[in-house]
Coordinates of N, CA and C in Angstrom, one line a residue:
M1 N 26.4 -0.5 -80.0 CA 25.5 0.1 -79.1 C 25.4 1.6 -79.4
S2 N 24.2 2.1 -79.4 CA 23.9 3.5 -79.8 C 24.4 4.4 -78.7
E3 N 24.7 5.7 -79.0 CA 25.1 6.7 -78.1 C 24.0 6.9 -77.0
F4 N 22.7 6.9 -77.4 CA 21.6 7.1 -76.5 C 21.6 6.0 -75.4
A5 N 21.9 4.7 -75.8 CA 21.9 3.6 -74.9 C 22.9 3.7 -73.8
T6 N 24.0 4.5 -74.0 CA 25.1 4.6 -73.1 C 25.2 6.0 -72.5
S7 N 24.4 6.9 -73.0 CA 24.5 8.3 -72.5 C 24.2 8.4 -71.0
T8 N 25.0 9.2 -70.3 CA 24.7 9.5 -68.9 C 24.0 10.8 -68.7
A9 N 23.7 11.5 -69.8 CA 22.9 12.7 -69.7 C 21.6 12.5 -69.0
P10 N 21.3 13.3 -68.0 CA 20.1 13.0 -67.1 C 18.8 12.7 -67.9
A11 N 18.5 13.5 -68.9 CA 17.3 13.3 -69.7 C 17.3 12.0 -70.4
D12 N 18.5 11.6 -70.9 CA 18.6 10.3 -71.6 C 18.4 9.1 -70.7
V13 N 18.9 9.2 -69.5 CA 18.7 8.2 -68.5 C 17.2 8.0 -68.1
V14 N 16.6 9.2 -67.9 CA 15.2 9.1 -67.6 C 14.3 8.6 -68.8
R15 N 14.7 9.0 -70.0 CA 14.0 8.5 -71.2 C 14.1 6.9 -71.3
R16 N 15.3 6.4 -71.0 CA 15.5 5.0 -71.0 C 14.6 4.3 -70.0
L17 N 14.4 4.9 -68.8 CA 13.5 4.4 -67.8 C 12.0 4.3 -68.3
Y18 N 11.5 5.3 -69.0 CA 10.2 5.3 -69.6 C 10.1 4.2 -70.7
L19 N 11.1 4.1 -71.5 CA 11.1 3.1 -72.6 C 11.1 1.7 -72.0
A20 N 11.9 1.5 -71.0 CA 12.0 0.2 -70.4 C 10.6 -0.2 -69.7
S21 N 10.0 0.8 -69.0 CA 8.7 0.6 -68.4 C 7.7 0.2 -69.4
A22 N 7.6 1.0 -70.5 CA 6.6 0.7 -71.6 C 6.8 -0.7 -72.2
A23 N 8.1 -1.1 -72.3 CA 8.4 -2.4 -72.9 C 8.2 -3.6 -71.9
G24 N 8.0 -3.2 -70.6 CA 7.9 -4.2 -69.6 C 9.2 -4.9 -69.3
D25 N 10.3 -4.2 -69.5 CA 11.6 -4.7 -69.3 C 12.1 -4.3 -68.0
R26 N 11.8 -5.1 -66.9 CA 12.2 -4.7 -65.6 C 13.7 -4.6 -65.4
A27 N 14.5 -5.5 -66.0 CA 15.9 -5.5 -65.9 C 16.5 -4.1 -66.4
A28 N 16.0 -3.7 -67.6 CA 16.5 -2.4 -68.1 C 16.0 -1.3 -67.3
L29 N 14.9 -1.4 -66.7 CA 14.4 -0.3 -65.8 C 15.2 -0.2 -64.6
R30 N 15.5 -1.4 -64.0 CA 16.4 -1.4 -62.8 C 17.8 -0.8 -63.1
A31 N 18.2 -1.0 -64.3 CA 19.6 -0.6 -64.7 C 19.7 0.9 -64.7
T32 N 18.6 1.7 -64.7 CA 18.6 3.1 -64.7 C 18.6 3.7 -63.3
L33 N 18.4 2.8 -62.3 CA 18.2 3.2 -60.9 C 19.5 3.0 -60.1
A34 N 19.8 4.0 -59.2 CA 21.0 3.8 -58.3 C 20.6 2.8 -57.3
P35 N 21.6 2.1 -56.7 CA 21.4 1.2 -55.6 C 20.6 1.8 -54.4
D36 N 20.8 3.1 -54.2 CA 20.2 3.7 -53.0 C 19.1 4.7 -53.5
V37 N 18.4 4.4 -54.6 CA 17.4 5.2 -55.1 C 16.3 5.4 -54.1
E38 N 15.7 6.6 -54.1 CA 14.5 6.9 -53.3 C 13.4 7.3 -54.3
W39 N 12.3 6.6 -54.3 CA 11.2 6.8 -55.3 C 9.9 7.1 -54.5
T40 N 9.4 8.3 -54.6 CA 8.2 8.6 -53.8 C 7.0 8.8 -54.6
E41 N 6.0 8.0 -54.3 CA 4.6 8.1 -54.8 C 3.8 9.0 -53.9
M42 N 3.1 10.0 -54.5 CA 2.5 11.0 -53.8 C 1.5 10.6 -52.8
A43 N 1.4 11.3 -51.7 CA 0.4 11.0 -50.6 C -1.0 11.1 -51.3
G44 N -1.8 10.1 -50.9 CA -3.1 10.0 -51.5 C -3.2 9.1 -52.7
F45 N -2.0 8.8 -53.3 CA -2.0 7.8 -54.4 C -2.1 6.4 -53.8
P46 N -2.7 5.5 -54.6 CA -2.9 4.1 -54.0 C -1.6 3.5 -53.5
L47 N -0.4 3.8 -54.1 CA 0.8 3.2 -53.6 C 1.7 4.2 -52.9
A48 N 1.1 5.2 -52.2 CA 1.8 6.3 -51.6 C 2.9 5.8 -50.7
G49 N 4.0 6.5 -50.7 CA 5.1 6.1 -49.9 C 6.4 6.3 -50.6
T50 N 7.5 6.0 -49.9 CA 8.8 6.0 -50.5 C 9.4 4.6 -50.6
Y51 N 9.9 4.3 -51.8 CA 10.4 3.0 -52.1 C 11.9 3.1 -52.3
R52 N 12.7 2.2 -51.8 CA 14.1 2.2 -52.0 C 14.7 1.0 -52.6
T53 N 15.8 1.1 -53.3 CA 16.5 0.1 -54.1 C 15.7 -0.2 -55.4
P54 N 16.5 -0.5 -56.4 CA 15.9 -0.8 -57.7 C 14.8 -1.9 -57.6
E55 N 15.1 -3.0 -56.8 CA 14.1 -4.1 -56.7 C 12.9 -3.6 -56.0
G56 N 13.1 -2.7 -54.9 CA 11.9 -2.2 -54.2 C 11.0 -1.3 -55.1
V57 N 11.6 -0.6 -56.0 CA 10.8 0.3 -56.9 C 10.1 -0.6 -57.9
T58 N 10.8 -1.6 -58.5 CA 10.1 -2.4 -59.5 C 9.0 -3.3 -58.9
V59 N 9.3 -3.9 -57.8 CA 8.3 -4.7 -57.2 C 7.2 -3.9 -56.5
G60 N 7.5 -2.9 -55.8 CA 6.6 -2.1 -55.0 C 5.7 -1.1 -55.8
V61 N 6.2 -0.7 -56.9 CA 5.5 0.3 -57.7 C 5.1 -0.3 -59.1
M62 N 6.1 -0.6 -59.9 CA 5.8 -1.0 -61.3 C 4.9 -2.3 -61.3
E63 N 5.3 -3.3 -60.6 CA 4.6 -4.6 -60.6 C 3.2 -4.4 -60.0
K64 N 3.1 -3.7 -58.9 CA 1.8 -3.4 -58.2 C 0.9 -2.7 -59.2
L65 N 1.4 -1.7 -59.9 CA 0.5 -1.0 -60.8 C 0.0 -1.9 -61.9
G66 N 0.9 -2.8 -62.4 CA 0.5 -3.8 -63.4 C -0.5 -4.8 -62.9
E67 N -0.5 -5.1 -61.6 CA -1.6 -6.0 -61.0 C -2.9 -5.3 -61.0
D68 N -2.9 -4.0 -60.8 CA -4.2 -3.2 -60.6 C -4.8 -2.8 -62.0
G69 N -4.0 -2.5 -63.0 CA -4.5 -2.0 -64.2 C -4.0 -2.8 -65.4
D70 N -4.9 -2.9 -66.4 CA -4.4 -3.5 -67.7 C -3.7 -2.4 -68.4
V71 N -2.5 -2.8 -68.8 CA -1.6 -1.9 -69.6 C -1.5 -0.5 -69.0
W72 N -1.1 -0.4 -67.7 CA -0.8 0.8 -67.0 C 0.4 1.5 -67.7
T73 N 0.2 2.6 -68.2 CA 1.3 3.3 -69.0 C 1.5 4.7 -68.6
A74 N 2.7 5.1 -68.5 CA 3.0 6.6 -68.4 C 3.5 7.1 -69.7
H75 N 2.7 7.9 -70.3 CA 3.1 8.5 -71.7 C 3.8 9.8 -71.4
D76 N 5.1 9.7 -71.6 CA 6.0 10.9 -71.3 C 5.9 11.8 -72.6
D77 N 5.7 13.1 -72.4 CA 5.7 14.0 -73.5 C 6.5 15.2 -73.4
T78 N 6.8 15.7 -72.3 CA 7.6 16.9 -72.2 C 8.7 16.7 -71.1
Y79 N 9.9 17.0 -71.5 CA 11.1 17.0 -70.6 C 11.7 18.4 -70.4
V80 N 11.9 18.7 -69.1 CA 12.6 19.9 -68.7 C 13.8 19.5 -67.9
A81 N 15.0 19.8 -68.4 CA 16.2 19.3 -67.7 C 17.0 20.6 -67.3
D82 N 17.5 20.5 -66.1 CA 18.4 21.6 -65.6 C 19.4 20.9 -64.7
G83 N 20.6 20.7 -65.3 CA 21.6 20.0 -64.5 C 21.2 18.6 -64.3
E84 N 21.3 18.2 -63.0 CA 20.9 16.8 -62.6 C 19.5 16.6 -62.4
S85 N 18.7 17.6 -62.5 CA 17.2 17.5 -62.3 C 16.5 17.4 -63.7
V86 N 15.5 16.5 -63.8 CA 14.7 16.3 -65.0 C 13.3 16.3 -64.5
V87 N 12.4 17.1 -65.0 CA 11.0 17.1 -64.8 C 10.3 16.6 -66.1
V88 N 9.5 15.6 -65.9 CA 8.8 15.0 -67.0 C 7.3 15.2 -66.8
L89 N 6.6 15.8 -67.8 CA 5.2 15.9 -67.8 C 4.7 14.7 -68.6
A90 N 3.7 14.0 -68.1 CA 3.2 12.8 -68.7 C 1.7 12.6 -68.5
R91 N 1.2 11.5 -68.9 CA -0.1 11.1 -68.7 C -0.2 9.6 -68.3
Y92 N -0.9 9.3 -67.2 CA -1.1 7.9 -66.9 C -2.4 7.4 -67.6
T93 N -2.3 6.2 -68.2 CA -3.6 5.6 -68.7 C -3.6 4.1 -68.3
A94 N -4.8 3.6 -68.0 CA -5.0 2.2 -67.6 C -6.4 2.0 -67.5
T95 N -6.8 0.8 -67.4 CA -8.2 0.4 -67.0 C -8.0 -0.5 -65.8
H96 N -8.7 -0.1 -64.7 CA -8.6 -0.9 -63.5 C -9.2 -2.2 -63.6
R97 N -8.5 -3.3 -63.2 CA -9.0 -4.7 -63.4 C -10.3 -5.0 -62.7
V98 N -10.4 -4.4 -61.5 CA -11.6 -4.8 -60.7 C -12.8 -3.9 -61.1
T99 N -12.6 -2.6 -61.1 CA -13.8 -1.7 -61.4 C -14.1 -1.6 -62.9
G100 N -13.1 -1.8 -63.7 CA -13.3 -1.6 -65.2 C -13.3 -0.2 -65.6
R101 N -13.0 0.7 -64.6 CA -13.0 2.1 -64.9 C -11.6 2.5 -65.5
P102 N -11.7 3.5 -66.4 CA -10.4 4.0 -67.0 C -9.7 5.0 -66.0
V103 N -8.4 4.9 -66.1 CA -7.5 5.9 -65.5 C -6.9 6.8 -66.6
D104 N -7.1 8.1 -66.5 CA -6.5 9.0 -67.5 C -6.2 10.3 -66.8
V105 N -5.0 10.4 -66.4 CA -4.7 11.6 -65.5 C -3.3 12.1 -65.8
R106 N -3.1 13.4 -65.8 CA -1.8 14.0 -66.0 C -0.9 13.7 -64.7
V107 N 0.4 13.7 -65.0 CA 1.3 13.4 -63.9 C 2.6 14.2 -64.2
A108 N 3.3 14.6 -63.2 CA 4.7 15.1 -63.3 C 5.6 14.3 -62.4
H109 N 6.7 14.0 -63.0 CA 7.8 13.3 -62.2 C 9.0 14.2 -62.1
H110 N 9.5 14.3 -60.9 CA 10.8 15.1 -60.8 C 11.9 14.0 -60.5
F111 N 12.9 13.9 -61.3 CA 14.0 13.0 -61.2 C 15.2 13.8 -60.8
V112 N 16.1 13.1 -60.1 CA 17.5 13.6 -59.9 C 18.4 12.5 -60.4
V113 N 19.3 12.8 -61.3 CA 20.2 11.8 -61.9 C 21.6 12.2 -61.6
R114 N 22.4 11.3 -61.0 CA 23.8 11.5 -60.7 C 24.6 10.3 -61.2
G115 N 25.7 10.6 -61.9 CA 26.6 9.5 -62.3 C 25.9 8.5 -63.3
G116 N 24.9 9.0 -64.0 CA 24.2 8.2 -65.0 C 23.1 7.3 -64.4
L117 N 22.7 7.5 -63.1 CA 21.7 6.7 -62.5 C 20.7 7.6 -61.8
I118 N 19.4 7.2 -61.8 CA 18.4 8.0 -61.1 C 18.5 7.7 -59.6
V119 N 18.7 8.8 -58.8 CA 18.9 8.7 -57.4 C 17.6 9.0 -56.6
R120 N 16.7 9.8 -57.3 CA 15.5 10.2 -56.7 C 14.4 10.4 -57.7
C121 N 13.2 10.1 -57.4 CA 12.0 10.4 -58.2 C 10.9 10.8 -57.2
E122 N 10.2 11.8 -57.6 CA 9.0 12.2 -56.8 C 7.9 12.4 -57.8
Q123 N 6.7 11.8 -57.5 CA 5.5 11.9 -58.4 C 4.5 13.0 -57.9
F124 N 3.9 13.7 -58.8 CA 2.9 14.6 -58.6 C 1.7 14.3 -59.5
T125 N 0.5 14.1 -59.0 CA -0.6 13.8 -59.8 C -1.9 14.1 -59.1
D126 N -3.0 14.0 -59.8 CA -4.3 14.2 -59.1 C -4.8 12.8 -58.6
T127 N -4.4 12.6 -57.3 CA -4.7 11.3 -56.7 C -6.2 11.0 -56.6
A128 N -7.0 12.0 -56.5 CA -8.5 11.7 -56.4 C -9.0 11.1 -57.7
L129 N -8.5 11.5 -58.8 CA -8.9 10.8 -60.1 C -8.5 9.4 -60.2
V130 N -7.3 9.1 -59.7 CA -6.8 7.7 -59.7 C -7.6 6.9 -58.7
R131 N -7.8 7.4 -57.5 CA -8.6 6.7 -56.4 C -10.0 6.4 -56.9
D132 N -10.7 7.4 -57.6 CA -12.0 7.2 -58.1 C -12.1 6.0 -59.0
A133 N -11.1 5.9 -59.9 CA -11.1 4.8 -60.9 C -10.9 3.5 -60.2
M134 N -10.2 3.5 -59.1 CA -9.9 2.2 -58.4 C -10.9 1.8 -57.3
S135 N -11.8 2.7 -56.9 CA -12.8 2.5 -55.8 C -14.0 1.7 -56.4
P136 N -14.4 0.7 -55.6 CA -15.6 -0.1 -56.0 C -16.8 0.7 -55.9

């Protein structure tokens, strides 16, 4: 097993989450999340709210996004780590299944990682651009 696969460094844990999400590996994604994780999707985002538990995050956020968009992807490109905090700048891309409109919007995620697991995530994005793509 590689050092990256077992590293508890906050940025490595978060990177494994993005890799698992891109691969559609829900088990690997859940393995990065603490049992009491709090995952907040920004007010105004179609899935706005706070989700708890690894199952709650994967079912309530990841699977729902997959239902709405073909190949919904978060392209992570910049990591800023400071202790247990990791901010990731990324881009969401997808094509909405119903409207056929593309989603292409910048996003920032703020993660808190403790003991090798993500305990909190908060999303920041231009929710109007996402809603526009999803509105009939």
